[in-house]
Short mmCIF file of C-alpha atoms (C1' of nucleotides) in Angstrom, two decimals:
data_model
loop_
_atom_site.label_atom_id
_atom_site.label_comp_id
_atom_site.label_asym_id
_atom_site.label_seq_id
_atom_site.Cartn_x
_atom_site.Cartn_y
_atom_site.Cartn_z
CA MET A 1 27.89 44.93 0.41
CA SER A 2 27.61 46.67 -2.96
CA ILE A 3 27.66 50.41 -3.39
CA ASP A 4 24.99 52.76 -2.09
CA ARG A 5 24.45 55.02 -5.10
CA ARG A 6 24.07 58.10 -2.93
CA SER A 7 24.37 60.00 -6.20
CA GLY A 8 25.45 59.42 -9.80
CA CYS A 9 28.48 61.69 -9.44
CA PRO A 10 31.66 59.95 -10.65
CA ILE A 11 33.70 61.13 -7.68
CA ASN A 12 31.05 60.00 -5.25
CA LEU A 13 30.71 56.59 -6.86
CA SER A 14 34.48 56.16 -6.88
CA LEU A 15 34.52 56.93 -3.18
CA GLU A 16 31.81 54.38 -2.57
CA VAL A 17 34.06 51.79 -4.16
CA PHE A 18 37.34 52.54 -2.40
CA GLY A 19 36.60 55.38 0.01
CA ASP A 20 37.64 53.43 3.07
CA ARG A 21 40.84 52.75 4.95
CA TRP A 22 41.67 49.36 3.52
CA SER A 23 40.48 48.70 -0.03
CA LEU A 24 43.17 50.76 -1.73
CA ILE A 25 45.83 49.39 0.62
CA ILE A 26 45.00 45.89 -0.57
CA LEU A 27 45.06 46.96 -4.20
CA ARG A 28 48.34 48.80 -3.61
CA ASP A 29 49.94 45.63 -2.24
CA MET A 30 48.67 43.60 -5.19
CA ILE A 31 49.74 46.17 -7.77
CA PHE A 32 53.08 47.31 -6.39
CA GLY A 33 53.93 44.40 -4.15
CA GLY A 34 52.81 41.65 -6.52
CA LYS A 35 50.85 39.96 -3.74
CA ARG A 36 48.35 37.38 -4.96
CA HIS A 37 47.46 35.27 -1.91
CA PHE A 38 45.49 35.88 1.25
CA ARG A 39 48.47 35.17 3.47
CA ASP A 40 50.79 37.42 1.52
CA LEU A 41 48.36 40.28 1.89
CA LEU A 42 47.71 39.52 5.54
CA ASN A 43 51.33 39.35 6.67
CA GLY A 44 52.90 41.55 4.05
CA SER A 45 51.10 44.81 4.60
CA LEU A 46 52.89 47.43 6.65
CA GLU A 47 49.61 48.59 8.09
CA ARG A 48 48.77 45.20 9.61
CA ILE A 49 45.32 44.51 8.28
CA ALA A 50 43.18 42.13 10.36
CA SER A 51 42.22 38.86 8.75
CA ASN A 52 38.47 39.41 8.98
CA ILE A 53 38.75 42.82 7.34
CA LEU A 54 40.97 41.41 4.61
CA ALA A 55 38.46 38.64 3.95
CA ASP A 56 35.62 41.13 3.87
CA ARG A 57 37.37 43.51 1.49
CA LEU A 58 38.51 40.79 -0.87
CA LYS A 59 34.92 39.61 -1.09
CA ARG A 60 33.66 43.13 -1.62
CA LEU A 61 36.27 43.94 -4.26
CA MET A 62 35.29 40.76 -6.10
CA GLU A 63 31.63 41.71 -6.01
CA LEU A 64 32.51 45.12 -7.39
CA GLY A 65 34.45 43.59 -10.25
CA MET A 66 37.89 44.75 -9.17
CA LEU A 67 39.27 41.30 -8.39
CA THR A 68 38.78 37.72 -9.46
CA ARG A 69 39.62 34.59 -7.53
CA ALA A 70 40.92 31.28 -8.84
CA ASP A 71 42.28 28.07 -7.38
CA ASP A 72 46.03 27.88 -7.21
CA PRO A 73 47.19 24.68 -8.96
CA THR A 74 50.20 24.33 -6.64
CA HIS A 75 48.14 24.03 -3.49
CA LYS A 76 44.63 22.64 -3.21
CA GLN A 77 43.65 25.14 -0.55
CA LYS A 78 45.37 28.15 -2.01
CA ALA A 79 43.39 30.82 -3.79
CA ILE A 80 45.03 33.24 -6.19
CA TYR A 81 43.57 36.69 -6.59
CA SER A 82 43.85 38.62 -9.84
CA LEU A 83 43.31 42.25 -10.70
CA THR A 84 40.73 43.04 -13.33
CA GLU A 85 41.15 45.75 -15.95
CA MET A 86 38.98 47.94 -13.69
CA ALA A 87 41.59 47.69 -10.94
CA ILE A 88 44.58 47.95 -13.27
CA THR A 89 43.37 51.32 -14.53
CA LEU A 90 43.73 52.66 -11.01
CA VAL A 91 47.48 52.94 -11.60
CA PRO A 92 47.37 56.62 -12.65
CA ILE A 93 45.24 57.44 -9.62
CA LEU A 94 47.65 55.66 -7.31
CA ALA A 95 50.55 57.45 -8.96
CA HIS A 96 48.91 60.84 -8.38
CA LEU A 97 47.92 59.89 -4.86
CA GLY A 98 51.48 58.90 -4.07
CA ALA A 99 52.86 62.09 -5.60
CA TRP A 100 50.44 64.23 -3.61
CA GLY A 101 51.16 62.41 -0.36
CA ARG A 102 54.89 62.75 -0.95
CA VAL A 103 54.55 66.53 -1.13
CA TRP A 104 52.12 67.16 1.69
CA LEU A 105 52.42 64.35 4.20
CA PRO A 106 55.14 63.01 6.50
CA VAL A 107 56.14 60.11 4.29
CA SER A 108 59.19 58.00 4.98
CA GLU A 109 62.00 58.20 2.48
CA GLU A 110 62.27 54.51 1.72
CA LEU A 111 58.54 54.14 1.18
CA SER A 112 58.18 57.20 -1.02
CA ILE A 113 60.95 56.40 -3.48
CA ARG A 114 58.54 54.26 -5.49
CA ALA A 115 56.08 57.16 -5.69
CA GLU A 116 58.88 59.45 -6.78
CA LEU A 117 60.07 57.13 -9.53
CA LEU A 118 56.52 56.58 -10.71
CA GLU A 119 55.90 60.31 -10.81
CA LYS A 120 59.09 60.94 -12.76
CA GLY A 121 58.27 58.15 -15.19
CA GLY A 122 54.95 59.84 -15.95
CA PRO A 123 52.11 58.46 -18.08
CA PRO A 124 54.43 56.40 -20.35
CA MET A 125 55.73 54.50 -17.34
CA TRP A 126 52.21 54.05 -15.99
CA GLU A 127 51.11 52.58 -19.32
CA LYS A 128 54.03 50.19 -19.35
CA PHE A 129 53.24 49.17 -15.80
CA MET A 130 49.58 48.59 -16.65
CA ASP A 131 50.62 46.39 -19.58
CA GLU A 132 52.78 44.35 -17.25
CA LEU A 133 49.89 43.96 -14.85
CA ARG A 134 47.63 42.86 -17.70
CA HIS A 135 50.20 40.25 -18.62
CA GLU A 136 50.54 39.11 -15.02
CA HIS A 137 46.87 39.08 -14.08
CA LEU A 138 44.92 38.72 -17.30
CA GLY A 139 47.32 36.58 -19.32
CA THR A 140 47.75 39.20 -22.02
CA PRO A 141 50.87 38.62 -24.17
CA SER A 142 53.85 40.79 -23.33
CA ASP A 143 57.34 41.23 -24.70
CA THR A 144 58.91 42.76 -21.62
CA PRO A 145 61.60 40.54 -20.11
CA PRO A 146 60.96 39.75 -16.45
CA ASP A 147 64.00 41.70 -15.29
CA ALA A 148 63.07 44.91 -17.08
CA THR A 149 59.65 45.39 -15.53
CA VAL A 150 58.50 48.63 -13.99
CA ARG A 151 57.86 46.86 -10.72
CA ALA A 152 61.43 45.55 -10.69
CA SER A 153 62.82 49.03 -11.25
CA LEU A 154 60.65 50.46 -8.49
CA GLN A 155 61.82 47.68 -6.21
CA ALA A 156 65.44 48.34 -7.14
CA GLY A 157 65.01 51.99 -6.22
CA TYR A 158 63.55 51.01 -2.88
CA LYS A 159 66.41 48.64 -2.13
CA ALA A 160 68.96 51.28 -3.05
CA VAL A 161 67.48 53.66 -0.49
CA VAL A 162 67.32 50.99 2.19
CA ALA A 163 70.92 49.96 1.52
CA ARG A 164 72.08 53.56 1.69
CA LYS A 165 70.27 54.18 4.96
CA ALA A 166 71.52 50.99 6.63
CA PRO A 167 74.96 50.38 5.12
CA GLY A 168 76.46 46.98 5.71
CA ALA A 169 73.38 45.60 7.39
CA GLY A 170 72.38 42.14 6.34
CA CYS A 171 68.71 42.54 6.98
CA ASP A 172 66.56 42.32 3.90
CA PRO A 173 62.87 41.80 4.64
CA ASP A 174 61.89 42.33 1.00
CA ALA A 175 63.88 39.60 -0.68
CA MET B 1 41.44 63.51 15.19
CA SER B 2 44.71 63.74 13.28
CA ILE B 3 46.12 60.92 11.20
CA ASP B 4 47.24 57.57 12.59
CA ARG B 5 50.57 57.11 10.81
CA ARG B 6 49.94 53.41 10.32
CA SER B 7 52.91 53.60 7.97
CA GLY B 8 54.96 56.20 6.12
CA CYS B 9 53.69 55.06 2.73
CA PRO B 10 52.43 58.01 0.67
CA ILE B 11 49.33 56.16 -0.47
CA ASN B 12 48.51 55.09 3.05
CA LEU B 13 48.98 58.57 4.46
CA SER B 14 46.83 60.03 1.70
CA LEU B 15 44.12 57.55 2.59
CA GLU B 16 44.37 58.51 6.23
CA VAL B 17 43.65 62.08 5.20
CA PHE B 18 40.70 61.57 2.87
CA GLY B 19 40.05 57.83 2.83
CA ASP B 20 36.50 58.16 4.09
CA ARG B 21 33.08 58.67 2.59
CA TRP B 22 32.76 62.39 3.15
CA SER B 23 36.00 64.38 3.16
CA LEU B 24 36.46 64.34 -0.60
CA ILE B 25 32.77 65.06 -1.14
CA ILE B 26 33.14 68.27 0.85
CA LEU B 27 36.28 69.23 -1.03
CA ARG B 28 34.55 68.42 -4.32
CA ASP B 29 31.69 70.78 -3.48
CA MET B 30 34.10 73.52 -2.51
CA ILE B 31 36.30 73.07 -5.58
CA PHE B 32 33.72 72.43 -8.29
CA GLY B 33 30.65 73.92 -6.68
CA GLY B 34 32.32 77.00 -5.24
CA LYS B 35 30.72 76.39 -1.84
CA ARG B 36 32.28 78.37 0.99
CA HIS B 37 29.77 78.26 3.86
CA PHE B 38 28.54 75.59 6.22
CA ARG B 39 24.95 75.90 5.05
CA ASP B 40 25.89 75.78 1.37
CA LEU B 41 27.75 72.56 1.94
CA LEU B 42 25.02 71.13 4.15
CA ASN B 43 22.11 71.77 1.80
CA GLY B 44 23.96 71.76 -1.49
CA SER B 45 25.45 68.30 -1.55
CA LEU B 46 23.62 65.68 -3.55
CA GLU B 47 24.62 63.04 -1.05
CA ARG B 48 22.90 64.78 1.86
CA ILE B 49 25.63 64.99 4.44
CA ALA B 50 24.47 65.26 8.07
CA SER B 51 25.32 68.43 9.93
CA ASN B 52 27.35 66.74 12.65
CA ILE B 53 29.45 64.89 10.09
CA LEU B 54 29.98 68.07 8.11
CA ALA B 55 31.08 69.90 11.28
CA ASP B 56 33.41 67.08 12.19
CA ARG B 57 35.01 66.89 8.77
CA LEU B 58 35.45 70.63 8.42
CA LYS B 59 37.25 70.64 11.76
CA ARG B 60 39.37 67.69 10.76
CA LEU B 61 40.26 69.13 7.37
CA MET B 62 41.30 72.34 9.11
CA GLU B 63 43.50 70.44 11.54
CA LEU B 64 45.10 68.64 8.62
CA GLY B 65 45.84 71.91 6.84
CA MET B 66 43.46 71.42 3.94
CA LEU B 67 41.09 74.24 4.89
CA THR B 68 41.16 77.52 6.72
CA ARG B 69 38.28 79.32 8.38
CA ALA B 70 37.62 83.04 8.60
CA ASP B 71 34.81 85.28 9.76
CA ASP B 72 32.53 86.49 7.01
CA PRO B 73 32.34 90.30 7.20
CA THR B 74 28.75 90.31 5.92
CA HIS B 75 27.38 88.30 8.83
CA LYS B 76 28.73 88.12 12.36
CA GLN B 77 27.90 84.45 12.69
CA LYS B 78 28.93 83.37 9.24
CA ALA B 79 32.20 81.57 8.69
CA ILE B 80 33.87 81.35 5.32
CA TYR B 81 35.98 78.33 4.51
CA SER B 82 38.93 78.50 2.16
CA LEU B 83 40.95 75.83 0.42
CA THR B 84 44.67 75.76 1.10
CA GLU B 85 47.29 74.98 -1.53
CA MET B 86 47.33 71.45 -0.13
CA ALA B 87 43.68 71.03 -1.08
CA ILE B 88 43.95 72.86 -4.39
CA THR B 89 46.59 70.41 -5.58
CA LEU B 90 44.00 67.64 -5.30
CA VAL B 91 42.52 68.80 -8.60
CA PRO B 92 44.47 66.32 -10.74
CA ILE B 93 43.48 63.50 -8.39
CA LEU B 94 39.83 64.50 -8.56
CA ALA B 95 40.08 64.71 -12.34
CA HIS B 96 41.51 61.18 -12.54
CA LEU B 97 39.00 59.90 -10.02
CA GLY B 98 36.15 61.34 -12.05
CA ALA B 99 37.53 59.93 -15.27
CA TRP B 100 37.91 56.49 -13.74
CA GLY B 101 34.43 56.54 -12.24
CA ARG B 102 32.97 57.63 -15.56
CA VAL B 103 34.39 54.57 -17.26
CA TRP B 104 33.67 51.92 -14.65
CA LEU B 105 30.71 53.01 -12.56
CA PRO B 106 27.03 53.73 -13.21
CA VAL B 107 27.38 57.50 -13.33
CA SER B 108 24.56 59.78 -14.43
CA GLU B 109 25.07 61.70 -17.63
CA GLU B 110 24.46 65.16 -16.23
CA LEU B 111 26.80 64.64 -13.32
CA SER B 112 29.60 63.15 -15.37
CA ILE B 113 29.80 65.85 -18.02
CA ARG B 114 32.09 67.89 -15.76
CA ALA B 115 34.42 64.93 -15.36
CA GLU B 116 34.41 64.42 -19.12
CA LEU B 117 35.26 68.05 -19.87
CA LEU B 118 37.96 68.06 -17.22
CA GLU B 119 39.46 64.89 -18.63
CA LYS B 120 39.45 66.29 -22.16
CA GLY B 121 41.00 69.53 -20.98
CA GLY B 122 43.88 67.57 -19.51
CA PRO B 123 46.69 68.96 -17.34
CA PRO B 124 46.62 72.44 -18.93
CA MET B 125 43.00 72.87 -17.91
CA TRP B 126 43.73 71.51 -14.43
CA GLU B 127 46.50 74.08 -14.02
CA LYS B 128 44.24 76.88 -15.12
CA PHE B 129 41.57 75.71 -12.72
CA MET B 130 44.06 75.53 -9.84
CA ASP B 131 45.16 79.08 -10.60
CA GLU B 132 41.56 80.22 -10.43
CA LEU B 133 41.13 78.47 -7.10
CA ARG B 134 44.29 80.13 -5.79
CA HIS B 135 42.85 83.47 -6.81
CA GLU B 136 39.49 82.69 -5.21
CA HIS B 137 40.75 81.15 -1.98
CA LEU B 138 44.24 82.50 -1.42
CA GLY B 139 43.90 85.96 -2.94
CA THR B 140 46.53 85.33 -5.56
CA PRO B 141 46.36 87.78 -8.48
CA SER B 142 44.71 86.48 -11.63
CA ASP B 143 44.03 87.83 -15.08
CA THR B 144 41.21 85.49 -16.02
CA PRO B 145 37.89 87.32 -16.48
CA PRO B 146 35.14 85.91 -14.24
CA ASP B 147 33.11 84.64 -17.21
CA ALA B 148 35.98 82.67 -18.73
CA THR B 149 36.76 80.49 -15.75
CA VAL B 150 37.12 76.75 -15.92
CA ARG B 151 34.39 76.35 -13.35
CA ALA B 152 32.04 78.45 -15.50
CA SER B 153 32.74 76.32 -18.56
CA LEU B 154 32.17 73.10 -16.58
CA GLN B 155 28.94 74.55 -15.26
CA ALA B 156 27.88 75.55 -18.79
CA GLY B 157 28.47 71.99 -19.95
CA TYR B 158 26.35 70.69 -17.10
CA LYS B 159 23.50 73.06 -17.90
CA ALA B 160 23.60 72.13 -21.57
CA VAL B 161 23.10 68.47 -20.71
CA VAL B 162 20.29 69.24 -18.26
CA ALA B 163 18.56 71.47 -20.82
CA ARG B 164 18.84 68.79 -23.49
CA LYS B 165 17.45 66.10 -21.21
CA ALA B 166 14.52 68.20 -19.98
CA PRO B 167 13.64 70.45 -22.94
CA GLY B 168 11.38 73.39 -22.19
CA ALA B 169 11.38 72.75 -18.47
CA GLY B 170 11.81 75.83 -16.36
CA CYS B 171 13.41 74.10 -13.44
CA ASP B 172 16.94 75.16 -12.73
CA PRO B 173 18.18 74.13 -9.31
CA ASP B 174 21.73 75.22 -10.06
CA ALA B 175 21.25 78.86 -10.85
"C1'" DA C 1 53.21 7.73 10.12
"C1'" DT C 2 52.87 11.62 12.50
"C1'" DA C 3 53.59 16.14 14.08
"C1'" DA C 4 54.25 20.86 12.80
"C1'" DA C 5 53.45 24.54 9.95
"C1'" DC C 6 50.59 26.68 6.59
"C1'" DT C 7 46.15 27.39 3.73
"C1'" DG C 8 41.99 30.77 3.49
"C1'" DA C 9 39.08 31.96 6.15
"C1'" DT C 10 35.10 32.50 10.35
"C1'" DT C 11 33.37 33.68 14.94
"C1'" DG C 12 32.75 36.31 19.19
"C1'" DC C 13 33.26 40.46 21.41
"C1'" DA C 14 34.63 45.14 22.92
"C1'" DT C 15 35.53 49.58 21.03
"C1'" DT C 16 34.97 53.13 17.76
"C1'" DT C 17 32.75 55.45 14.08
"C1'" DT C 18 28.81 56.70 11.63
"C1'" DG C 19 24.39 58.78 10.56
"C1'" DC C 20 19.96 60.51 11.70
"C1'" DA C 21 16.90 63.62 14.32
"C1'" DA C 22 16.37 66.96 17.40
"C1'" DT C 23 18.09 70.87 19.41
"C1'" DC C 24 20.88 75.07 20.52
"C1'" DA C 25 22.13 80.13 21.12
"C1'" DG C 26 23.14 84.02 18.56
"C1'" DT C 27 22.07 87.03 14.17
"C1'" DT C 28 19.53 89.04 10.68
"C1'" DG C 29 15.55 90.77 8.01
"C1'" DC C 30 10.98 92.19 8.16
"C1'" DG D 1 8.87 90.91 18.15
"C1'" DC D 2 9.09 87.08 15.34
"C1'" DA D 3 10.35 83.98 11.73
"C1'" DA D 4 14.17 82.48 9.18
"C1'" DC D 5 18.93 81.62 9.12
"C1'" DT D 6 23.84 81.21 11.14
"C1'" DG D 7 27.34 77.37 12.50
"C1'" DA D 8 27.18 74.09 15.04
"C1'" DT D 9 26.19 70.28 19.37
"C1'" DT D 10 23.88 66.38 21.67
"C1'" DG D 11 21.64 61.86 22.26
"C1'" DC D 12 21.09 57.58 20.48
"C1'" DA D 13 20.88 53.43 17.50
"C1'" DA D 14 23.28 51.06 14.03
"C1'" DA D 15 27.23 49.82 11.65
"C1'" DA D 16 32.13 49.26 11.07
"C1'" DT D 17 36.45 48.18 13.06
"C1'" DG D 18 40.08 45.55 15.25
"C1'" DC D 19 41.75 42.02 18.07
"C1'" DA D 20 42.11 37.19 19.60
"C1'" DA D 21 40.84 32.75 19.18
"C1'" DT D 22 39.52 29.17 16.34
"C1'" DC D 23 38.58 26.12 12.30
"C1'" DA D 24 39.15 22.21 8.87
"C1'" DG D 25 41.85 20.82 5.28
"C1'" DT D 26 46.87 20.62 3.02
"C1'" DT D 27 51.50 20.34 2.75
"C1'" DT D 28 56.09 19.61 4.59
"C1'" DA D 29 59.52 17.73 7.59
"C1'" DT D 30 60.96 14.10 10.45
#
DNA sequence: ATAAACTGATTGCATTTTGCAATCAGTTGC
DNA sequence: GCAACTGATTGCAAAATGCAATCAGTTTAT
């Protein structure tokens, strides 16, 4: 379940950690979607991850030190997953990955607006976002008001695109 | 053989292109190792890729527009593989990936020196490197002398570490 | 009190992908 | 002519994937 160590090359070892179809998708949903629970991740992902794969990857990501798991005080059976610093520092990689995909791949407009905003914000925005994630997941103190977060601004951009593309429609799956 | 389009998310689509254990390894060897032939890639990689997987991934990367293939004039059976602009623009992602791996994973010193130098060089060095790759693979004009390339300086750094770790040894597998 | 919905999973099974070893036909150098 | 080298291909076992069904305990609504 842990990594192979095919070689000590940094790129190779990084691939051994998240060089599969699902690990980064899960981390993306936790980082950008704010998902913290099994069910949120299971039903929330656009790519429709299967429950056994989700369970397997969560376990693996915990073993690798990218996630931690804690009991949720509001529900005896609920588990809450948190990003570690190791996972939070993936933000610049995800930002680059999104920017690259936006240029070269057939992305949809509403799903790429976040990548565009994150690219335009550059490293300062990424740092701010990582601080917010540290506050959210690690309990680090923060002075950013909840309505001025990077995630909120990314979400606002997304909603603006959706609203423009479907004017007057009442549907809002991302409330 | 082409991508699934599980969703139009840029990160997802990027993962569908190189979210596997081998595609980025091949691109890494072409970009940083200057490998252009099947046999170079087959025997040169530290991770020991199998020939059928290499053949499959080269084909796939060509279909996706990341590589092109041409006959090598020096040998009727030899094929020479070239990076496209799409692949060359992965340099910043590889740089970030290497930097992340260097911090969080059990990398070896001699294999991580390149990642360290590339990280220290920052975006200006990445741009210079991409220009060199464009010259090498796309035939774009360039005014950089062959001994002042980014790849040469990364290679020099690597050799310095190897020489320091094995003083007086005559072995030099990377000549 | 009880039924329904929700919690984080686990199991079984068919399909697909992977990885290793062996092999291939054509080309080149000696 | 023969060994080494070219870019692959094939057969096969093992592993990963994905889907559907299921599970026991918890909470919510009636």
